[in-house]
PDB file of C-alpha atoms and ligand atoms in Angstrom:
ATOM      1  CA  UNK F   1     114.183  97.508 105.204  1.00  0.00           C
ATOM      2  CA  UNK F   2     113.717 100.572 106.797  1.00  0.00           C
ATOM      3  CA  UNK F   3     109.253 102.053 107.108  1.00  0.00           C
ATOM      4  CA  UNK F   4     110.461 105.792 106.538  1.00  0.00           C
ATOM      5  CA  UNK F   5     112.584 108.500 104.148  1.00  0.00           C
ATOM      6  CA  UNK F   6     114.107 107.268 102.249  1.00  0.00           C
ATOM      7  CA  UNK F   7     111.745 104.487 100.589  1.00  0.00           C
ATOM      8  CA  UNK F   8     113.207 102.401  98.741  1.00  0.00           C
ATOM      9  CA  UNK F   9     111.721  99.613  96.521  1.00  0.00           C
ATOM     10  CA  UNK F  10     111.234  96.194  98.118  1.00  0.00           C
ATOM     11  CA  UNK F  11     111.528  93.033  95.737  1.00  0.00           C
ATOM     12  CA  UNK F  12     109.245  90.925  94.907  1.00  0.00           C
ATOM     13  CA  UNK F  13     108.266  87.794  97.457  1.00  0.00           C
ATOM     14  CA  UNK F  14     108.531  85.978  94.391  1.00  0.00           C
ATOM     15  CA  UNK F  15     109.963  85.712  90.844  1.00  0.00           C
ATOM     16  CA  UNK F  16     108.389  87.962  88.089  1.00  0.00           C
ATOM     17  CA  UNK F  17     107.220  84.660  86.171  1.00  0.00           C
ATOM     18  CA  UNK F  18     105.674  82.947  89.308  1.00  0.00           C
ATOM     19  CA  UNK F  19     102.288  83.843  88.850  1.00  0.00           C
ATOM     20  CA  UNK F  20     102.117  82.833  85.313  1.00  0.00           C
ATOM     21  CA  UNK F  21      99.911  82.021  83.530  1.00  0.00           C
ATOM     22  CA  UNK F  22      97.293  83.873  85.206  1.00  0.00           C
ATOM     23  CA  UNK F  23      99.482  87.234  85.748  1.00  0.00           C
ATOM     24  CA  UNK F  24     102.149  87.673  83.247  1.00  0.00           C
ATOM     25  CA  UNK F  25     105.442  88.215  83.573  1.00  0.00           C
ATOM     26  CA  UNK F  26     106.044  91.669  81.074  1.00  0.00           C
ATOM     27  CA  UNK F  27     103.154  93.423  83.525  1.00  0.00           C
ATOM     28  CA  UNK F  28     104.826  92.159  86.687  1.00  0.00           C
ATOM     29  CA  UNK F  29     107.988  93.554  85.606  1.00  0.00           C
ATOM     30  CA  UNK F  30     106.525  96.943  84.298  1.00  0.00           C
ATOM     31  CA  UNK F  31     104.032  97.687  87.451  1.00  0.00           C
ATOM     32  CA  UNK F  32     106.505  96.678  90.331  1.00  0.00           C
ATOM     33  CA  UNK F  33     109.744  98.058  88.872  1.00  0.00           C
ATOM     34  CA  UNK F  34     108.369 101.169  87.390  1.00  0.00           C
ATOM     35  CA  UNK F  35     105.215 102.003  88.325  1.00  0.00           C
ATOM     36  CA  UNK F  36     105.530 101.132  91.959  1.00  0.00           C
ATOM     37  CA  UNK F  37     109.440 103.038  91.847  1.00  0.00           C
ATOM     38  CA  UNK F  38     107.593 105.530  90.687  1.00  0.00           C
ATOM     39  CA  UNK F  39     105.466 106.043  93.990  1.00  0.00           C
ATOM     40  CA  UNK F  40     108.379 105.653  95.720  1.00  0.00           C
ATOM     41  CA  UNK F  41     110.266 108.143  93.862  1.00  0.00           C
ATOM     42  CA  UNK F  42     107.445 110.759  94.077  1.00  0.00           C
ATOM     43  CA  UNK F  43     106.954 110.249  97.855  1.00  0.00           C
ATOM     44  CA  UNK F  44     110.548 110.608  98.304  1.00  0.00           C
ATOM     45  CA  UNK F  45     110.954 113.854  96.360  1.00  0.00           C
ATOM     46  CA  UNK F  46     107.517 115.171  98.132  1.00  0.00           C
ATOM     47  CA  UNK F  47     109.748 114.530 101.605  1.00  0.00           C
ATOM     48  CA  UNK F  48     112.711 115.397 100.737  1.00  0.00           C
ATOM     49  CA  UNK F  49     112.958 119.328 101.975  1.00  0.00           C
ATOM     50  CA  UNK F  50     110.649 118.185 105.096  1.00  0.00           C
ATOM     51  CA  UNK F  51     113.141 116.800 107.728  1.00  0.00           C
ATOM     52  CA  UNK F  52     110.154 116.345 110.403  1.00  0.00           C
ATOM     53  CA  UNK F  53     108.263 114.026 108.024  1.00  0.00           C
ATOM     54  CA  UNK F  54     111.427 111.788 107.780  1.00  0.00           C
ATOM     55  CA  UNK F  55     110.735 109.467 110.496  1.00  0.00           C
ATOM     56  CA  UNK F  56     107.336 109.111 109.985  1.00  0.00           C
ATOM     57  CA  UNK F  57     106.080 105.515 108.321  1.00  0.00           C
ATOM     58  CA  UNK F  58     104.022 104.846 105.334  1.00  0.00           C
ATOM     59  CA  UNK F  59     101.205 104.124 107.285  1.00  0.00           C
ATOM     60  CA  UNK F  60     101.634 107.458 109.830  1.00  0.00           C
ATOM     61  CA  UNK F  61     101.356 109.461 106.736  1.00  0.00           C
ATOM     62  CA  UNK F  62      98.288 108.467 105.262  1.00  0.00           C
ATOM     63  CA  UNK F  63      96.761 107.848 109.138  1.00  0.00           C
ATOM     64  CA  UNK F  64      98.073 111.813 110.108  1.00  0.00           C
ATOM     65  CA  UNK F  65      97.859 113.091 106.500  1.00  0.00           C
ATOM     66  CA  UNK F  66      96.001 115.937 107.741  1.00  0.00           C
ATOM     67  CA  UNK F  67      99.347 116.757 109.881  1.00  0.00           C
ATOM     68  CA  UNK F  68     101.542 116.737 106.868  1.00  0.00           C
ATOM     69  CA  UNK F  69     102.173 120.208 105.846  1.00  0.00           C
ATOM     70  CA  UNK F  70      99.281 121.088 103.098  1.00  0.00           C
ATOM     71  CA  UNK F  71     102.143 122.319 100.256  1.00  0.00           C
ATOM     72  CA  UNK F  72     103.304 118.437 100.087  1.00  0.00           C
ATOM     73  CA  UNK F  73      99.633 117.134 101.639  1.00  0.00           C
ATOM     74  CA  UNK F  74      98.315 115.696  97.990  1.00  0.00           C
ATOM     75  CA  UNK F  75     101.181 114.625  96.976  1.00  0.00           C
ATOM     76  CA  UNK F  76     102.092 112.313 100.173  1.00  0.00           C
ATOM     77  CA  UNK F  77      98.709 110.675 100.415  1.00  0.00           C
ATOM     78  CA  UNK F  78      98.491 109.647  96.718  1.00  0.00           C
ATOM     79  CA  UNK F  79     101.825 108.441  96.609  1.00  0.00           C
ATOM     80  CA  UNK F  80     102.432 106.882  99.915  1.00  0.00           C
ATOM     81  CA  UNK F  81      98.823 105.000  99.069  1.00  0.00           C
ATOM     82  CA  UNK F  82     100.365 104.119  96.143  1.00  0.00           C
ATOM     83  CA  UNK F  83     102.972 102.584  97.923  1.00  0.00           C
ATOM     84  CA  UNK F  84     101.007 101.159 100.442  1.00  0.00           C
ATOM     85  CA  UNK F  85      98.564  99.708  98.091  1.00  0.00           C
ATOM     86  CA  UNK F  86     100.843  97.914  95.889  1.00  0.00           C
ATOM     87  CA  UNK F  87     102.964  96.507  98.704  1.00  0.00           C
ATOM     88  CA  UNK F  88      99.524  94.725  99.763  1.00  0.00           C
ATOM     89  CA  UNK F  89      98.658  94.022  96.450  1.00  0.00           C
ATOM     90  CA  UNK F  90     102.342  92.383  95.699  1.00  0.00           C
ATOM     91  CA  UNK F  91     102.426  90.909  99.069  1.00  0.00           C
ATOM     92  CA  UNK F  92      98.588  89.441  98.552  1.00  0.00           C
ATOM     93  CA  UNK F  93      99.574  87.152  95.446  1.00  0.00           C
ATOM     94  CA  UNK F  94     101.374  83.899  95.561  1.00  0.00           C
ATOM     95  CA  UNK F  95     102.108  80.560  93.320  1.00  0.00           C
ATOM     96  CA  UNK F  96     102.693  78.254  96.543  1.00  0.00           C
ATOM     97  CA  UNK F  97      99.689  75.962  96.750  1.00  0.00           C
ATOM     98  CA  UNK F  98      99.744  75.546 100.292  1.00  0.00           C
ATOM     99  CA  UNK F  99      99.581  79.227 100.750  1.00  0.00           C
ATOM    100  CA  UNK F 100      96.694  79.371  98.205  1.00  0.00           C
ATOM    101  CA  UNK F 101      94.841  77.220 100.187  1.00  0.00           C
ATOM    102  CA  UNK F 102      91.714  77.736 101.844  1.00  0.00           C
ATOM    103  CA  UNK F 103      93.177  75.682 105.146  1.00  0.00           C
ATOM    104  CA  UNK F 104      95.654  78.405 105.478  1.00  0.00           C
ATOM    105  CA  UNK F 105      93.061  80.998 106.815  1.00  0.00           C
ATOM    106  CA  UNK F 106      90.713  79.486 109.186  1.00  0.00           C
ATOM    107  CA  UNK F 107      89.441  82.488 111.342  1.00  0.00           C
ATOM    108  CA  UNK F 108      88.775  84.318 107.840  1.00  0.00           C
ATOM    109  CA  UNK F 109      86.803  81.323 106.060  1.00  0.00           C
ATOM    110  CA  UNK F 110      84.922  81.103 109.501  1.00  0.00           C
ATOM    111  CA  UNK F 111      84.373  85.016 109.017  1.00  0.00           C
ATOM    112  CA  UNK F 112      83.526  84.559 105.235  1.00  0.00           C
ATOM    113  CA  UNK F 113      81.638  81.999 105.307  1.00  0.00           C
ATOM    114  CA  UNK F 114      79.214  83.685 108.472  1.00  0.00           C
ATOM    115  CA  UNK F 115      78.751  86.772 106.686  1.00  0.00           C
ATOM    116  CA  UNK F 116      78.799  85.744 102.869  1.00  0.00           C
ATOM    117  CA  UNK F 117      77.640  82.583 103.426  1.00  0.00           C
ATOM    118  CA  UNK F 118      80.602  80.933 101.165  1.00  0.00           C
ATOM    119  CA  UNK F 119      83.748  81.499  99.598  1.00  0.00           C
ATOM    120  CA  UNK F 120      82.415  81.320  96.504  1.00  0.00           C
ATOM    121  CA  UNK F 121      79.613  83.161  97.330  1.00  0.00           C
ATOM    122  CA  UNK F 122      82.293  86.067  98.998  1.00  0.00           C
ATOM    123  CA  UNK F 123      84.020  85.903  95.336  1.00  0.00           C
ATOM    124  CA  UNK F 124      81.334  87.054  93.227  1.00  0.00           C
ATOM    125  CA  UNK F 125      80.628  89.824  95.273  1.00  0.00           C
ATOM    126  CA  UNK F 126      83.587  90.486  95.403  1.00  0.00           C
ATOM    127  CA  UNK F 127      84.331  90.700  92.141  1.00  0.00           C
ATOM    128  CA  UNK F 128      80.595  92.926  91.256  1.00  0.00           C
ATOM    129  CA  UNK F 129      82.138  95.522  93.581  1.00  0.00           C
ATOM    130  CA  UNK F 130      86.002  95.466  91.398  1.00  0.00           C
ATOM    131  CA  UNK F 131      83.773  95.456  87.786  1.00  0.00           C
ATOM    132  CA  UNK F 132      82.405  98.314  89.354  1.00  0.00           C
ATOM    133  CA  UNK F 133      85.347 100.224  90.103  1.00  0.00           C
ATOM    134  CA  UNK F 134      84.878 103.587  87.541  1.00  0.00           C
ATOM    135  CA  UNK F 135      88.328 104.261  86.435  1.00  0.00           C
ATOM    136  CA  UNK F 136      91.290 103.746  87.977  1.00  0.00           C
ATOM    137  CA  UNK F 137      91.093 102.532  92.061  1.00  0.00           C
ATOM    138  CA  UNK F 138      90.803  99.255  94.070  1.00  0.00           C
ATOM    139  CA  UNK F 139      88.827  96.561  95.750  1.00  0.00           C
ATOM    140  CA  UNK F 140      89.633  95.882  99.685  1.00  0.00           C
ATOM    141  CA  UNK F 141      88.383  93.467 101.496  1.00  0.00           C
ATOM    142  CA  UNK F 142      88.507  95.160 104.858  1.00  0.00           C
ATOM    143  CA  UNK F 143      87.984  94.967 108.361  1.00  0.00           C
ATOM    144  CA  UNK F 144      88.346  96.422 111.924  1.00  0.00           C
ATOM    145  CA  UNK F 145      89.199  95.080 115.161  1.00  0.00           C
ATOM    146  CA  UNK F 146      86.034  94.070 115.402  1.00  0.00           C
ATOM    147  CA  UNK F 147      86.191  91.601 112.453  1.00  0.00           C
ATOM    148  CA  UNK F 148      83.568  92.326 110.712  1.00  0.00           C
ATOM    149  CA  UNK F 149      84.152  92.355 106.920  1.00  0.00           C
ATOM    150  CA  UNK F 150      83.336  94.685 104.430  1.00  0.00           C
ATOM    151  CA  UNK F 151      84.033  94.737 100.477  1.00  0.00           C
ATOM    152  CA  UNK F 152      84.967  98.694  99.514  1.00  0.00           C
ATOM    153  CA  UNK F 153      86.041 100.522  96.331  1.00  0.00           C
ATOM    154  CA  UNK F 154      89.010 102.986  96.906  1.00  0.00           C
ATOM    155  CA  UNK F 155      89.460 105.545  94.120  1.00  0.00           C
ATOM    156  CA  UNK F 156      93.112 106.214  92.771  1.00  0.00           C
ATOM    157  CA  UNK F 157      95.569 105.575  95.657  1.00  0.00           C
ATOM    158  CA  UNK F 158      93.125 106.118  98.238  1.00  0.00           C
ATOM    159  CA  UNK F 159      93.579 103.683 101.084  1.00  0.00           C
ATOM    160  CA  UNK F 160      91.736 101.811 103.595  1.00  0.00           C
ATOM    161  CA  UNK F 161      94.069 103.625 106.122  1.00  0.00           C
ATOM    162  CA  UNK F 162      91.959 107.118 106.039  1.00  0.00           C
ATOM    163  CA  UNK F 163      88.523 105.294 106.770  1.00  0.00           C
ATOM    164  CA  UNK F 164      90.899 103.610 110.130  1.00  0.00           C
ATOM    165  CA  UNK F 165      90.575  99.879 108.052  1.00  0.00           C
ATOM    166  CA  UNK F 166      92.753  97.712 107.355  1.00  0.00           C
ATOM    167  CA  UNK F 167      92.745  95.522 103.732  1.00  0.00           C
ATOM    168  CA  UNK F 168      92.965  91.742 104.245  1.00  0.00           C
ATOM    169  CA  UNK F 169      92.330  91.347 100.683  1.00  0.00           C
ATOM    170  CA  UNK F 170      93.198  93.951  98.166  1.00  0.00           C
ATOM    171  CA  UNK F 171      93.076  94.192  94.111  1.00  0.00           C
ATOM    172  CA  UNK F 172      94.545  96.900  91.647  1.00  0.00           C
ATOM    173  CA  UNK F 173      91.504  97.682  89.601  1.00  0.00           C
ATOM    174  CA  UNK F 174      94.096 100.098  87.417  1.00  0.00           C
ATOM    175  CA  UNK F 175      94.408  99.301  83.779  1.00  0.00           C
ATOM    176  CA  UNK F 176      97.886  98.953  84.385  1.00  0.00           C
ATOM    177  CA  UNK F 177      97.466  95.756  86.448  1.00  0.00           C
ATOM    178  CA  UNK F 178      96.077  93.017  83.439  1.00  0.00           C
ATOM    179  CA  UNK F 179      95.896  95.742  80.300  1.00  0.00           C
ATOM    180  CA  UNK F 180      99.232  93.803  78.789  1.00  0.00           C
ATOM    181  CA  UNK F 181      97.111  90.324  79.235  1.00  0.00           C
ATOM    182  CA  UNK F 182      93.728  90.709  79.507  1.00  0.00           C
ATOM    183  CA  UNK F 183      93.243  94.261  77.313  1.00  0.00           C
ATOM    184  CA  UNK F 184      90.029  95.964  78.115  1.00  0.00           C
ATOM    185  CA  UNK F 185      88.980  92.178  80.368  1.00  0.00           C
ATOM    186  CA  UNK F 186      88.324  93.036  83.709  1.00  0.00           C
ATOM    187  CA  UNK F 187      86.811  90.670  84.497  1.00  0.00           C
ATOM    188  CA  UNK F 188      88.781  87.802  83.189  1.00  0.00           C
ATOM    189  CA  UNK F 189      92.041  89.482  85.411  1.00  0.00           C
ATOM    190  CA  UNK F 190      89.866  89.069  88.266  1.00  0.00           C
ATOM    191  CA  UNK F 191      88.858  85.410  87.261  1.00  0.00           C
ATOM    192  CA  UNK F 192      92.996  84.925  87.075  1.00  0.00           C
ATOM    193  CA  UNK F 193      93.649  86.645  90.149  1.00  0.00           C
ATOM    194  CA  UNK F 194      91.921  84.609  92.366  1.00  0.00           C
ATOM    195  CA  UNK F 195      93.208  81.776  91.036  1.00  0.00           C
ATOM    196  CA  UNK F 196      97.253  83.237  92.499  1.00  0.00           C
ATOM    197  CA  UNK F 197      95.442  84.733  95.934  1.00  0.00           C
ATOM    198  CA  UNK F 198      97.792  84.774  98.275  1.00  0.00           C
ATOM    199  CA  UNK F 199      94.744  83.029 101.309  1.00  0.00           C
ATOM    200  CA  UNK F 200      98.285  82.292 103.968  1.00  0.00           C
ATOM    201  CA  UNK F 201      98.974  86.189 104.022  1.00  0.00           C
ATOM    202  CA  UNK F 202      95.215  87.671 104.349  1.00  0.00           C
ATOM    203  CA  UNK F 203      95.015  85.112 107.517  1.00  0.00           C
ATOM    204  CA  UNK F 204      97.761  87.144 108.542  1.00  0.00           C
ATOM    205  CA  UNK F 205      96.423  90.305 107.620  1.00  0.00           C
ATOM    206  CA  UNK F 206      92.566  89.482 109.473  1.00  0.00           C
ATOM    207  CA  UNK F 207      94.428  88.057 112.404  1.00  0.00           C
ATOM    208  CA  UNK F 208      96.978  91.227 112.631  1.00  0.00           C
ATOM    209  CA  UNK F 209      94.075  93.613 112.636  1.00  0.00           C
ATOM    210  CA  UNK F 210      91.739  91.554 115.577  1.00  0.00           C
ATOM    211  CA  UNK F 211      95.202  91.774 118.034  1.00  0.00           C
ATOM    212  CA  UNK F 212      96.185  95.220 117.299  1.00  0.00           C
TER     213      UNK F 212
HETATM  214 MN1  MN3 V   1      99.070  99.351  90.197  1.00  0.00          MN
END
C-alpha cells in the first residue's frame, strides 16, 4: 500500500471482534472505518490541489510540516497525525498470546525495567500520565536513537514526529476509543488495553528507532 496521495485506508491486522472482551467490537468498527477514513479523507482533500505534496509520506509531512504550504498547513498536520496515530494505535493491539508476551520484547523489558524499575511499575505510570490526558490526545511511550524512554501526552493529533520521537507504545486517550464500553471509565479502558498490548510490535518499534 502505497505511503503518499492518495491515502487510502489500511485494514485491520486483525478481525474487528479479536480484541474482545477488553475492546469491543461496535467501537472497533466505528473508530477504524469511520473515524480513521475520516483522517484519511480530510488529508486527502487538504492535498488534493497541491501536486508537490503528492509524493511526500505521512511521516515527511508532519516531520517538514513547516514546508507544507501554510493555506493547507493545519489541516495536514492534524489529519496526517491522525492518521499516523491511529495506524500505531491499530497496529499496537493484538489477541495473539505469543505476541502479548513479555518474551517478545527483550531489549525493551531490559530498557523498562532499567529505567522504571518494572513492567508493572512502567504501567502505572504509564497509565497516571493517560488519566491525565485533559481532553482529547494520547499517551506515547517514546524514544530516540538513543533509547532512552520517555512517557509523553500529545494533545489532539499531535505526534511524536514534531518533537523528532518515535512512539513504541501509543494509546488513544479520545473518548471515542472506550466511550461505547467503558462510558466516562478511563481508566478501566486503560486496565483493558493492556491486557490486548500488542509487546511483539513495540520490540519492533524500540528496535526500528535504535538502527535508524
Ligand atoms: Mn481515535
Amino acid at each position: 500500500m502505497n505511503n503518499h496521495y492518495p491515502f487510502e485506508l489500511k485494514p485491520l491486522p486483525y478481525a474487528y471482534d479479536a480484541l474482545e472482551p477488553f475492546i469491543d467490537t461496535k467501537t472497533m468498527q466505528l473508530h477504524h472505518d469511520r473515524h480513521l477514513l475520516t483522517y484519511i479523507n480530510n488529508l486527502n482533500a487538504a492535498l488534493k490541489d497541491y501536486p508537490e505534496l503528492w509524493g511526500w509520506s505521512l511521516e515527511q509531512l508532519l516531520y517538514y510540516n513547516d514546508l507544507v504550504p501554510e493555506k493547507i498547513r493545519t489541516a495536514v498536520k492534524n489529519n496526517a497525525g491522525g492518521v499516523y496515530n491511529h495506524n500505531a494505535y491499530f497496529a499496537g493491539m493484538t489477541n495473539d498470546a505469543t505476541q502479548k508476551n513479555q518474551a517478545a520484547a527483550p531489549n525493551l523489558m531490559r530498557q523498562i525495567n532499567t529505567q522504571f524499575g518494572s513492567f508493572d511499575n512502567f504501567k502505572i505510570q504509564f497509565k497516571t500520565q493517560v488519566l491525565a490526558v485533559f481532553g482529547s490526545g494520547y499517551t506515547n511511550l517514546a524514544t530516540d536513537q538513543s533509547g532512552q524512554l520517555n512517557i509523553i501526552n500529545t494533545p489532539n493529533q499531535d505526534t511524536m514526529l514534531s518533537q523528532n520521537l518515535a512512539p513504541i507504545i501509543l494509546i488513544d486517550a479520545w473518548e471515542h476509543a472506550y466511550y461505547l464500553k467503558h462510558y466516562n471509565l478511563r481508566a478501566d479502558y486503560i486496565d483493558d488495553w493492556f491486557n490486548v498490548l500488542n509487546l511483539s510490535q513495540a520490540e519492533k518499534n524500540y528496535i526500528g528507532v535504535k538502527q535508524s
